[in-house]
Amino acid sequence: MTKKNIDWGSLGFVYQPTDYSVSAMYKDGKWSDLELTADHTCHMSECACVLQYAQTVFEGLKAYTTPDGRTVTFRPDLNAQRMIDSAERLGIPPVPEEMFMEALDLLVANNLDWVPPYGSGATMYVRPFIYGSGPMISVAPAEEFEFRMICMPVGPYFKGGIKPLVLKISDFDRAAPHGTGDIKAGLNYAMSFHAHEVAHNEGFAENMFLDAGTRTCVEETGGANFLFVTKDGKIVTPKSKSNSILPSITRRSLMVVAKDLLGMDIEQREVPIAEVPEFAECGLCGTAAVIAPVGKINDHGKEICFPSGMDEMGPVLKKLYDTLTGIQMGTIEGPEGWIHEIK
Ligand SMILES: *Cc1c(COP(=O)(O)O)cnc(C)c1O
């Protein structure tokens, strides 16, 4: 194995084709065998259901190099299960968990030179997705699909140190009550692009979306769940009024770490926006950054400033962050089954 000659520390979050991708086709009611391919272009009908009706679901996870040189992934079985849940909701034939795991092993094992070394700050991002490739003009699911898994090395989420973000409460909604907010559907992202652009143009890093039904409770951002810390050190994460929060694997893992490893009190419950100014710390969690601290939230001109400030992550979230990243990188022993080694 010879690692690619890449300046790992200066990588961004940018598409980069590697040596191979993995693909399988669904036709005549069944999935084909998985195949390694060096062709990084998808070939489909101009009338593919994904192009006409956005029939596509995806996942996102990372592969890391441990200090002793192993290549590992974090709880990929949960990504496999979540992609099954997403697929079923969009009329897409699910990829069974064993097939997903086989694809992951095949993909990463054949792109080892692209997995950033330990300590570089970079990681390998893995993007599995399924899309309706077969032609469809009437409003119905495709009959043919492609499952693809691609990967690329990506840089650290925060270059030059972790900086708290400033958010705004959006006047747009991310997902309808009891709609597709709880699955990883590409269409959820397309729908948030405009709201994101508006927030960016006003100088905010992200949007805080409220529940679409009543606009009274915190849901999530376009791509990360919220964690709050109360003044007495309890971890609180929003529960949706209407099943429209994406079940983040990072958030679910952090809640286990908080409770079982660090002995903290945790709560998953509705979080009224009126309660947010009472919290001591606020963060966003997801695969990309693990935890991104939030320093301020703008509620229609009124600023909510967290006591943790604009210089660094608050102490409680930092403890959670250090513990989970330690487990992911293999320097801290986590719960059984959380680390999947690529062989
Ligand atoms: C993927 C995603 C997250 C984060 O989930 P992780 O499994 O932690 O990466 C949060 N919100 C949305 C909308 C997402 O699509």
PDB file of N, CA, C and O in Angstrom, residues 207-268:
ATOM      1  N   ASN A 207     -29.104  27.387   8.957  1.00  0.00           N
ATOM      2  CA  ASN A 207     -30.452  27.686   9.421  1.00  0.00           C
ATOM      3  C   ASN A 207     -30.830  26.779  10.584  1.00  0.00           C
ATOM      4  O   ASN A 207     -30.501  25.595  10.579  1.00  0.00           O
ATOM      5  N   MET A 208     -31.546  27.335  11.547  1.00  0.00           N
ATOM      6  CA  MET A 208     -32.249  26.477  12.494  1.00  0.00           C
ATOM      7  C   MET A 208     -33.684  26.397  11.972  1.00  0.00           C
ATOM      8  O   MET A 208     -34.339  27.428  11.797  1.00  0.00           O
ATOM      9  N   PHE A 209     -34.139  25.179  11.685  1.00  0.00           N
ATOM     10  CA  PHE A 209     -35.515  25.004  11.233  1.00  0.00           C
ATOM     11  C   PHE A 209     -36.392  24.618  12.414  1.00  0.00           C
ATOM     12  O   PHE A 209     -35.993  23.801  13.255  1.00  0.00           O
ATOM     13  N   LEU A 210     -37.586  25.205  12.441  1.00  0.00           N
ATOM     14  CA  LEU A 210     -38.564  24.858  13.478  1.00  0.00           C
ATOM     15  C   LEU A 210     -39.545  23.837  12.897  1.00  0.00           C
ATOM     16  O   LEU A 210     -39.569  23.612  11.690  1.00  0.00           O
ATOM     17  N   ASP A 211     -40.345  23.247  13.754  1.00  0.00           N
ATOM     18  CA  ASP A 211     -41.332  22.278  13.254  1.00  0.00           C
ATOM     19  C   ASP A 211     -42.302  23.015  12.326  1.00  0.00           C
ATOM     20  O   ASP A 211     -42.804  24.099  12.652  1.00  0.00           O
ATOM     21  N   ALA A 212     -42.546  22.421  11.171  1.00  0.00           N
ATOM     22  CA  ALA A 212     -43.314  23.116  10.137  1.00  0.00           C
ATOM     23  C   ALA A 212     -44.774  23.310  10.542  1.00  0.00           C
ATOM     24  O   ALA A 212     -45.412  24.276  10.122  1.00  0.00           O
ATOM     25  N   GLY A 213     -45.288  22.421  11.364  1.00  0.00           N
ATOM     26  CA  GLY A 213     -46.701  22.478  11.727  1.00  0.00           C
ATOM     27  C   GLY A 213     -47.043  23.671  12.607  1.00  0.00           C
ATOM     28  O   GLY A 213     -48.044  24.354  12.371  1.00  0.00           O
ATOM     29  N   THR A 214     -46.215  23.957  13.613  1.00  0.00           N
ATOM     30  CA  THR A 214     -46.561  25.021  14.573  1.00  0.00           C
ATOM     31  C   THR A 214     -45.495  26.106  14.686  1.00  0.00           C
ATOM     32  O   THR A 214     -45.736  27.148  15.302  1.00  0.00           O
ATOM     33  N   ARG A 215     -44.303  25.848  14.150  1.00  0.00           N
ATOM     34  CA  ARG A 215     -43.189  26.811  14.252  1.00  0.00           C
ATOM     35  C   ARG A 215     -42.930  27.240  15.704  1.00  0.00           C
ATOM     36  O   ARG A 215     -42.653  28.409  15.977  1.00  0.00           O
ATOM     37  N   THR A 216     -43.034  26.290  16.599  1.00  0.00           N
ATOM     38  CA  THR A 216     -42.771  26.611  18.004  1.00  0.00           C
ATOM     39  C   THR A 216     -41.607  25.814  18.577  1.00  0.00           C
ATOM     40  O   THR A 216     -41.027  26.190  19.591  1.00  0.00           O
ATOM     41  N   CYS A 217     -41.258  24.676  17.962  1.00  0.00           N
ATOM     42  CA  CYS A 217     -40.219  23.821  18.536  1.00  0.00           C
ATOM     43  C   CYS A 217     -39.047  23.641  17.580  1.00  0.00           C
ATOM     44  O   CYS A 217     -39.205  23.674  16.363  1.00  0.00           O
ATOM     45  N   VAL A 218     -37.868  23.425  18.152  1.00  0.00           N
ATOM     46  CA  VAL A 218     -36.640  23.248  17.378  1.00  0.00           C
ATOM     47  C   VAL A 218     -36.650  21.887  16.685  1.00  0.00           C
ATOM     48  O   VAL A 218     -36.964  20.879  17.309  1.00  0.00           O
ATOM     49  N   GLU A 219     -36.304  21.876  15.403  1.00  0.00           N
ATOM     50  CA  GLU A 219     -36.141  20.602  14.699  1.00  0.00           C
ATOM     51  C   GLU A 219     -34.654  20.364  14.447  1.00  0.00           C
ATOM     52  O   GLU A 219     -33.975  19.803  15.276  1.00  0.00           O
ATOM     53  N   GLU A 220     -34.120  20.819  13.308  1.00  0.00           N
ATOM     54  CA  GLU A 220     -32.699  20.627  13.048  1.00  0.00           C
ATOM     55  C   GLU A 220     -32.221  21.648  12.036  1.00  0.00           C
ATOM     56  O   GLU A 220     -32.956  22.573  11.691  1.00  0.00           O
ATOM     57  N   THR A 221     -30.980  21.504  11.548  1.00  0.00           N
ATOM     58  CA  THR A 221     -30.513  22.372  10.469  1.00  0.00           C
ATOM     59  C   THR A 221     -30.726  21.600   9.172  1.00  0.00           C
ATOM     60  O   THR A 221     -31.365  20.558   9.181  1.00  0.00           O
ATOM     61  N   GLY A 222     -30.178  22.053   8.093  1.00  0.00           N
ATOM     62  CA  GLY A 222     -30.339  21.336   6.836  1.00  0.00           C
ATOM     63  C   GLY A 222     -29.668  19.975   6.843  1.00  0.00           C
ATOM     64  O   GLY A 222     -30.064  19.083   6.108  1.00  0.00           O
ATOM     65  N   GLY A 223     -28.654  19.783   7.668  1.00  0.00           N
ATOM     66  CA  GLY A 223     -27.924  18.517   7.618  1.00  0.00           C
ATOM     67  C   GLY A 223     -27.334  18.064   8.931  1.00  0.00           C
ATOM     68  O   GLY A 223     -26.430  17.220   8.954  1.00  0.00           O
ATOM     69  N   ALA A 224     -27.816  18.577  10.044  1.00  0.00           N
ATOM     70  CA  ALA A 224     -27.292  18.145  11.348  1.00  0.00           C
ATOM     71  C   ALA A 224     -28.368  18.300  12.418  1.00  0.00           C
ATOM     72  O   ALA A 224     -29.221  19.188  12.326  1.00  0.00           O
ATOM     73  N   ASN A 225     -28.334  17.445  13.415  1.00  0.00           N
ATOM     74  CA  ASN A 225     -29.264  17.513  14.554  1.00  0.00           C
ATOM     75  C   ASN A 225     -28.697  18.462  15.612  1.00  0.00           C
ATOM     76  O   ASN A 225     -27.493  18.750  15.628  1.00  0.00           O
ATOM     77  N   PHE A 226     -29.558  18.912  16.512  1.00  0.00           N
ATOM     78  CA  PHE A 226     -29.131  19.787  17.611  1.00  0.00           C
ATOM     79  C   PHE A 226     -28.883  19.007  18.900  1.00  0.00           C
ATOM     80  O   PHE A 226     -29.587  18.035  19.201  1.00  0.00           O
ATOM     81  N   LEU A 227     -27.897  19.491  19.637  1.00  0.00           N
ATOM     82  CA  LEU A 227     -27.681  19.055  21.021  1.00  0.00           C
ATOM     83  C   LEU A 227     -27.614  20.331  21.854  1.00  0.00           C
ATOM     84  O   LEU A 227     -26.977  21.310  21.457  1.00  0.00           O
ATOM     85  N   PHE A 228     -28.252  20.309  23.015  1.00  0.00           N
ATOM     86  CA  PHE A 228     -28.166  21.426  23.948  1.00  0.00           C
ATOM     87  C   PHE A 228     -27.657  20.901  25.279  1.00  0.00           C
ATOM     88  O   PHE A 228     -27.854  19.722  25.606  1.00  0.00           O
ATOM     89  N   VAL A 229     -27.016  21.792  26.032  1.00  0.00           N
ATOM     90  CA  VAL A 229     -26.588  21.445  27.388  1.00  0.00           C
ATOM     91  C   VAL A 229     -27.277  22.432  28.323  1.00  0.00           C
ATOM     92  O   VAL A 229     -27.214  23.650  28.101  1.00  0.00           O
ATOM     93  N   THR A 230     -27.965  21.901  29.352  1.00  0.00           N
ATOM     94  CA  THR A 230     -28.637  22.790  30.300  1.00  0.00           C
ATOM     95  C   THR A 230     -27.596  23.363  31.266  1.00  0.00           C
ATOM     96  O   THR A 230     -26.460  22.870  31.336  1.00  0.00           O
ATOM     97  N   LYS A 231     -27.992  24.378  32.032  1.00  0.00           N
ATOM     98  CA  LYS A 231     -27.033  25.002  32.952  1.00  0.00           C
ATOM     99  C   LYS A 231     -26.571  24.022  34.035  1.00  0.00           C
ATOM    100  O   LYS A 231     -25.486  24.166  34.583  1.00  0.00           O
ATOM    101  N   ASP A 232     -27.394  22.981  34.306  1.00  0.00           N
ATOM    102  CA  ASP A 232     -26.913  21.975  35.266  1.00  0.00           C
ATOM    103  C   ASP A 232     -26.340  20.725  34.584  1.00  0.00           C
ATOM    104  O   ASP A 232     -26.256  19.656  35.190  1.00  0.00           O
ATOM    105  N   GLY A 233     -25.934  20.885  33.326  1.00  0.00           N
ATOM    106  CA  GLY A 233     -25.138  19.839  32.682  1.00  0.00           C
ATOM    107  C   GLY A 233     -25.881  18.664  32.072  1.00  0.00           C
ATOM    108  O   GLY A 233     -25.282  17.628  31.760  1.00  0.00           O
ATOM    109  N   LYS A 234     -27.171  18.819  31.870  1.00  0.00           N
ATOM    110  CA  LYS A 234     -27.949  17.756  31.232  1.00  0.00           C
ATOM    111  C   LYS A 234     -27.892  17.923  29.713  1.00  0.00           C
ATOM    112  O   LYS A 234     -27.892  19.048  29.215  1.00  0.00           O
ATOM    113  N   ILE A 235     -27.856  16.794  28.988  1.00  0.00           N
ATOM    114  CA  ILE A 235     -27.829  16.860  27.525  1.00  0.00           C
ATOM    115  C   ILE A 235     -29.259  16.714  27.006  1.00  0.00           C
ATOM    116  O   ILE A 235     -29.948  15.745  27.346  1.00  0.00           O
ATOM    117  N   VAL A 236     -29.676  17.669  26.185  1.00  0.00           N
ATOM    118  CA  VAL A 236     -31.037  17.655  25.639  1.00  0.00           C
ATOM    119  C   VAL A 236     -30.971  17.650  24.115  1.00  0.00           C
ATOM    120  O   VAL A 236     -30.232  18.433  23.517  1.00  0.00           O
ATOM    121  N   THR A 237     -31.731  16.757  23.500  1.00  0.00           N
ATOM    122  CA  THR A 237     -31.819  16.764  22.037  1.00  0.00           C
ATOM    123  C   THR A 237     -33.294  16.807  21.643  1.00  0.00           C
ATOM    124  O   THR A 237     -34.126  16.173  22.291  1.00  0.00           O
ATOM    125  N   PRO A 238     -33.637  17.598  20.614  1.00  0.00           N
ATOM    126  CA  PRO A 238     -35.045  17.736  20.246  1.00  0.00           C
ATOM    127  C   PRO A 238     -35.670  16.439  19.733  1.00  0.00           C
ATOM    128  O   PRO A 238     -35.033  15.669  19.009  1.00  0.00           O
ATOM    129  N   LYS A 239     -36.908  16.248  20.134  1.00  0.00           N
ATOM    130  CA  LYS A 239     -37.736  15.193  19.584  1.00  0.00           C
ATOM    131  C   LYS A 239     -38.750  15.925  18.721  1.00  0.00           C
ATOM    132  O   LYS A 239     -39.253  16.979  19.095  1.00  0.00           O
ATOM    133  N   SER A 240     -39.023  15.381  17.550  1.00  0.00           N
ATOM    134  CA  SER A 240     -39.916  16.076  16.622  1.00  0.00           C
ATOM    135  C   SER A 240     -41.372  15.884  17.011  1.00  0.00           C
ATOM    136  O   SER A 240     -41.778  14.801  17.406  1.00  0.00           O
ATOM    137  N   LYS A 241     -42.165  16.940  16.836  1.00  0.00           N
ATOM    138  CA  LYS A 241     -43.615  16.840  17.029  1.00  0.00           C
ATOM    139  C   LYS A 241     -44.229  15.976  15.946  1.00  0.00           C
ATOM    140  O   LYS A 241     -45.335  15.477  16.103  1.00  0.00           O
ATOM    141  N   SER A 242     -43.558  15.890  14.800  1.00  0.00           N
ATOM    142  CA  SER A 242     -44.216  15.347  13.607  1.00  0.00           C
ATOM    143  C   SER A 242     -43.291  14.450  12.774  1.00  0.00           C
ATOM    144  O   SER A 242     -43.382  14.445  11.549  1.00  0.00           O
ATOM    145  N   ASN A 243     -42.390  13.709  13.452  1.00  0.00           N
ATOM    146  CA  ASN A 243     -41.489  12.778  12.751  1.00  0.00           C
ATOM    147  C   ASN A 243     -40.713  13.416  11.624  1.00  0.00           C
ATOM    148  O   ASN A 243     -40.518  12.802  10.586  1.00  0.00           O
ATOM    149  N   SER A 244     -40.246  14.641  11.824  1.00  0.00           N
ATOM    150  CA  SER A 244     -39.538  15.253  10.707  1.00  0.00           C
ATOM    151  C   SER A 244     -38.082  15.583  11.016  1.00  0.00           C
ATOM    152  O   SER A 244     -37.483  16.416  10.350  1.00  0.00           O
ATOM    153  N   ILE A 245     -37.506  14.915  12.029  1.00  0.00           N
ATOM    154  CA  ILE A 245     -36.070  15.055  12.288  1.00  0.00           C
ATOM    155  C   ILE A 245     -35.376  13.785  11.800  1.00  0.00           C
ATOM    156  O   ILE A 245     -35.844  12.677  12.042  1.00  0.00           O
ATOM    157  N   LEU A 246     -34.266  13.978  11.097  1.00  0.00           N
ATOM    158  CA  LEU A 246     -33.499  12.836  10.584  1.00  0.00           C
ATOM    159  C   LEU A 246     -32.782  12.147  11.762  1.00  0.00           C
ATOM    160  O   LEU A 246     -32.102  12.832  12.537  1.00  0.00           O
ATOM    161  N   PRO A 247     -32.929  10.843  11.902  1.00  0.00           N
ATOM    162  CA  PRO A 247     -32.268  10.165  13.031  1.00  0.00           C
ATOM    163  C   PRO A 247     -30.745  10.060  12.845  1.00  0.00           C
ATOM    164  O   PRO A 247     -30.230   9.059  12.351  1.00  0.00           O
ATOM    165  N   SER A 248     -30.045  11.114  13.246  1.00  0.00           N
ATOM    166  CA  SER A 248     -28.588  11.178  13.098  1.00  0.00           C
ATOM    167  C   SER A 248     -27.907  10.077  13.910  1.00  0.00           C
ATOM    168  O   SER A 248     -28.188   9.890  15.094  1.00  0.00           O
ATOM    169  N   ILE A 249     -26.992   9.380  13.263  1.00  0.00           N
ATOM    170  CA  ILE A 249     -26.246   8.316  13.941  1.00  0.00           C
ATOM    171  C   ILE A 249     -25.252   8.941  14.930  1.00  0.00           C
ATOM    172  O   ILE A 249     -25.020   8.421  16.024  1.00  0.00           O
ATOM    173  N   THR A 250     -24.702  10.082  14.563  1.00  0.00           N
ATOM    174  CA  THR A 250     -23.780  10.784  15.468  1.00  0.00           C
ATOM    175  C   THR A 250     -24.518  11.194  16.741  1.00  0.00           C
ATOM    176  O   THR A 250     -24.022  10.982  17.852  1.00  0.00           O
ATOM    177  N   ARG A 251     -25.712  11.760  16.571  1.00  0.00           N
ATOM    178  CA  ARG A 251     -26.483  12.203  17.735  1.00  0.00           C
ATOM    179  C   ARG A 251     -26.872  11.007  18.610  1.00  0.00           C
ATOM    180  O   ARG A 251     -26.716  11.047  19.832  1.00  0.00           O
ATOM    181  N   ARG A 252     -27.327   9.923  17.980  1.00  0.00           N
ATOM    182  CA  ARG A 252     -27.716   8.749  18.775  1.00  0.00           C
ATOM    183  C   ARG A 252     -26.507   8.205  19.525  1.00  0.00           C
ATOM    184  O   ARG A 252     -26.606   7.785  20.688  1.00  0.00           O
ATOM    185  N   SER A 253     -25.343   8.228  18.888  1.00  0.00           N
ATOM    186  CA  SER A 253     -24.130   7.712  19.534  1.00  0.00           C
ATOM    187  C   SER A 253     -23.686   8.633  20.669  1.00  0.00           C
ATOM    188  O   SER A 253     -23.274   8.164  21.734  1.00  0.00           O
ATOM    189  N   LEU A 254     -23.773   9.945  20.433  1.00  0.00           N
ATOM    190  CA  LEU A 254     -23.370  10.903  21.479  1.00  0.00           C
ATOM    191  C   LEU A 254     -24.259  10.767  22.716  1.00  0.00           C
ATOM    192  O   LEU A 254     -23.775  10.904  23.853  1.00  0.00           O
ATOM    193  N   MET A 255     -25.537  10.470  22.521  1.00  0.00           N
ATOM    194  CA  MET A 255     -26.445  10.312  23.655  1.00  0.00           C
ATOM    195  C   MET A 255     -26.045   9.067  24.473  1.00  0.00           C
ATOM    196  O   MET A 255     -26.101   9.082  25.705  1.00  0.00           O
ATOM    197  N   VAL A 256     -25.618   8.015  23.793  1.00  0.00           N
ATOM    198  CA  VAL A 256     -25.160   6.811  24.494  1.00  0.00           C
ATOM    199  C   VAL A 256     -23.853   7.104  25.236  1.00  0.00           C
ATOM    200  O   VAL A 256     -23.677   6.723  26.404  1.00  0.00           O
ATOM    201  N   VAL A 257     -22.951   7.807  24.561  1.00  0.00           N
ATOM    202  CA  VAL A 257     -21.673   8.175  25.190  1.00  0.00           C
ATOM    203  C   VAL A 257     -21.933   9.010  26.444  1.00  0.00           C
ATOM    204  O   VAL A 257     -21.365   8.755  27.516  1.00  0.00           O
ATOM    205  N   ALA A 258     -22.835   9.995  26.328  1.00  0.00           N
ATOM    206  CA  ALA A 258     -23.130  10.885  27.460  1.00  0.00           C
ATOM    207  C   ALA A 258     -23.656  10.081  28.646  1.00  0.00           C
ATOM    208  O   ALA A 258     -23.187  10.229  29.773  1.00  0.00           O
ATOM    209  N   LYS A 259     -24.600   9.210  28.363  1.00  0.00           N
ATOM    210  CA  LYS A 259     -25.263   8.486  29.453  1.00  0.00           C
ATOM    211  C   LYS A 259     -24.396   7.344  29.995  1.00  0.00           C
ATOM    212  O   LYS A 259     -24.119   7.279  31.195  1.00  0.00           O
ATOM    213  N   ASP A 260     -23.956   6.459  29.091  1.00  0.00           N
ATOM    214  CA  ASP A 260     -23.314   5.228  29.557  1.00  0.00           C
ATOM    215  C   ASP A 260     -21.822   5.372  29.861  1.00  0.00           C
ATOM    216  O   ASP A 260     -21.308   4.708  30.744  1.00  0.00           O
ATOM    217  N   LEU A 261     -21.141   6.236  29.102  1.00  0.00           N
ATOM    218  CA  LEU A 261     -19.696   6.341  29.328  1.00  0.00           C
ATOM    219  C   LEU A 261     -19.346   7.495  30.263  1.00  0.00           C
ATOM    220  O   LEU A 261     -18.387   7.410  31.029  1.00  0.00           O
ATOM    221  N   LEU A 262     -20.119   8.583  30.182  1.00  0.00           N
ATOM    222  CA  LEU A 262     -19.770   9.765  30.972  1.00  0.00           C
ATOM    223  C   LEU A 262     -20.729  10.011  32.134  1.00  0.00           C
ATOM    224  O   LEU A 262     -20.530  10.949  32.911  1.00  0.00           O
ATOM    225  N   GLY A 263     -21.758   9.168  32.252  1.00  0.00           N
ATOM    226  CA  GLY A 263     -22.682   9.265  33.392  1.00  0.00           C
ATOM    227  C   GLY A 263     -23.493  10.543  33.448  1.00  0.00           C
ATOM    228  O   GLY A 263     -23.902  10.991  34.521  1.00  0.00           O
ATOM    229  N   MET A 264     -23.748  11.148  32.283  1.00  0.00           N
ATOM    230  CA  MET A 264     -24.546  12.385  32.259  1.00  0.00           C
ATOM    231  C   MET A 264     -26.029  12.046  32.162  1.00  0.00           C
ATOM    232  O   MET A 264     -26.405  10.966  31.725  1.00  0.00           O
ATOM    233  N   ASP A 265     -26.861  13.017  32.523  1.00  0.00           N
ATOM    234  CA  ASP A 265     -28.300  12.868  32.318  1.00  0.00           C
ATOM    235  C   ASP A 265     -28.630  13.293  30.893  1.00  0.00           C
ATOM    236  O   ASP A 265     -28.091  14.296  30.402  1.00  0.00           O
ATOM    237  N   ILE A 266     -29.495  12.534  30.254  1.00  0.00           N
ATOM    238  CA  ILE A 266     -29.891  12.885  28.881  1.00  0.00           C
ATOM    239  C   ILE A 266     -31.413  12.942  28.753  1.00  0.00           C
ATOM    240  O   ILE A 266     -32.125  12.256  29.487  1.00  0.00           O
ATOM    241  N   GLU A 267     -31.857  13.754  27.820  1.00  0.00           N
ATOM    242  CA  GLU A 267     -33.300  13.865  27.553  1.00  0.00           C
ATOM    243  C   GLU A 267     -33.508  14.057  26.067  1.00  0.00           C
ATOM    244  O   GLU A 267     -32.858  14.886  25.450  1.00  0.00           O
ATOM    245  N   GLN A 268     -34.455  13.298  25.523  1.00  0.00           N
ATOM    246  CA  GLN A 268     -34.906  13.563  24.156  1.00  0.00           C
ATOM    247  C   GLN A 268     -36.365  13.970  24.272  1.00  0.00           C
ATOM    248  O   GLN A 268     -37.212  13.162  24.660  1.00  0.00           O
TER     249      GLN A 268
END
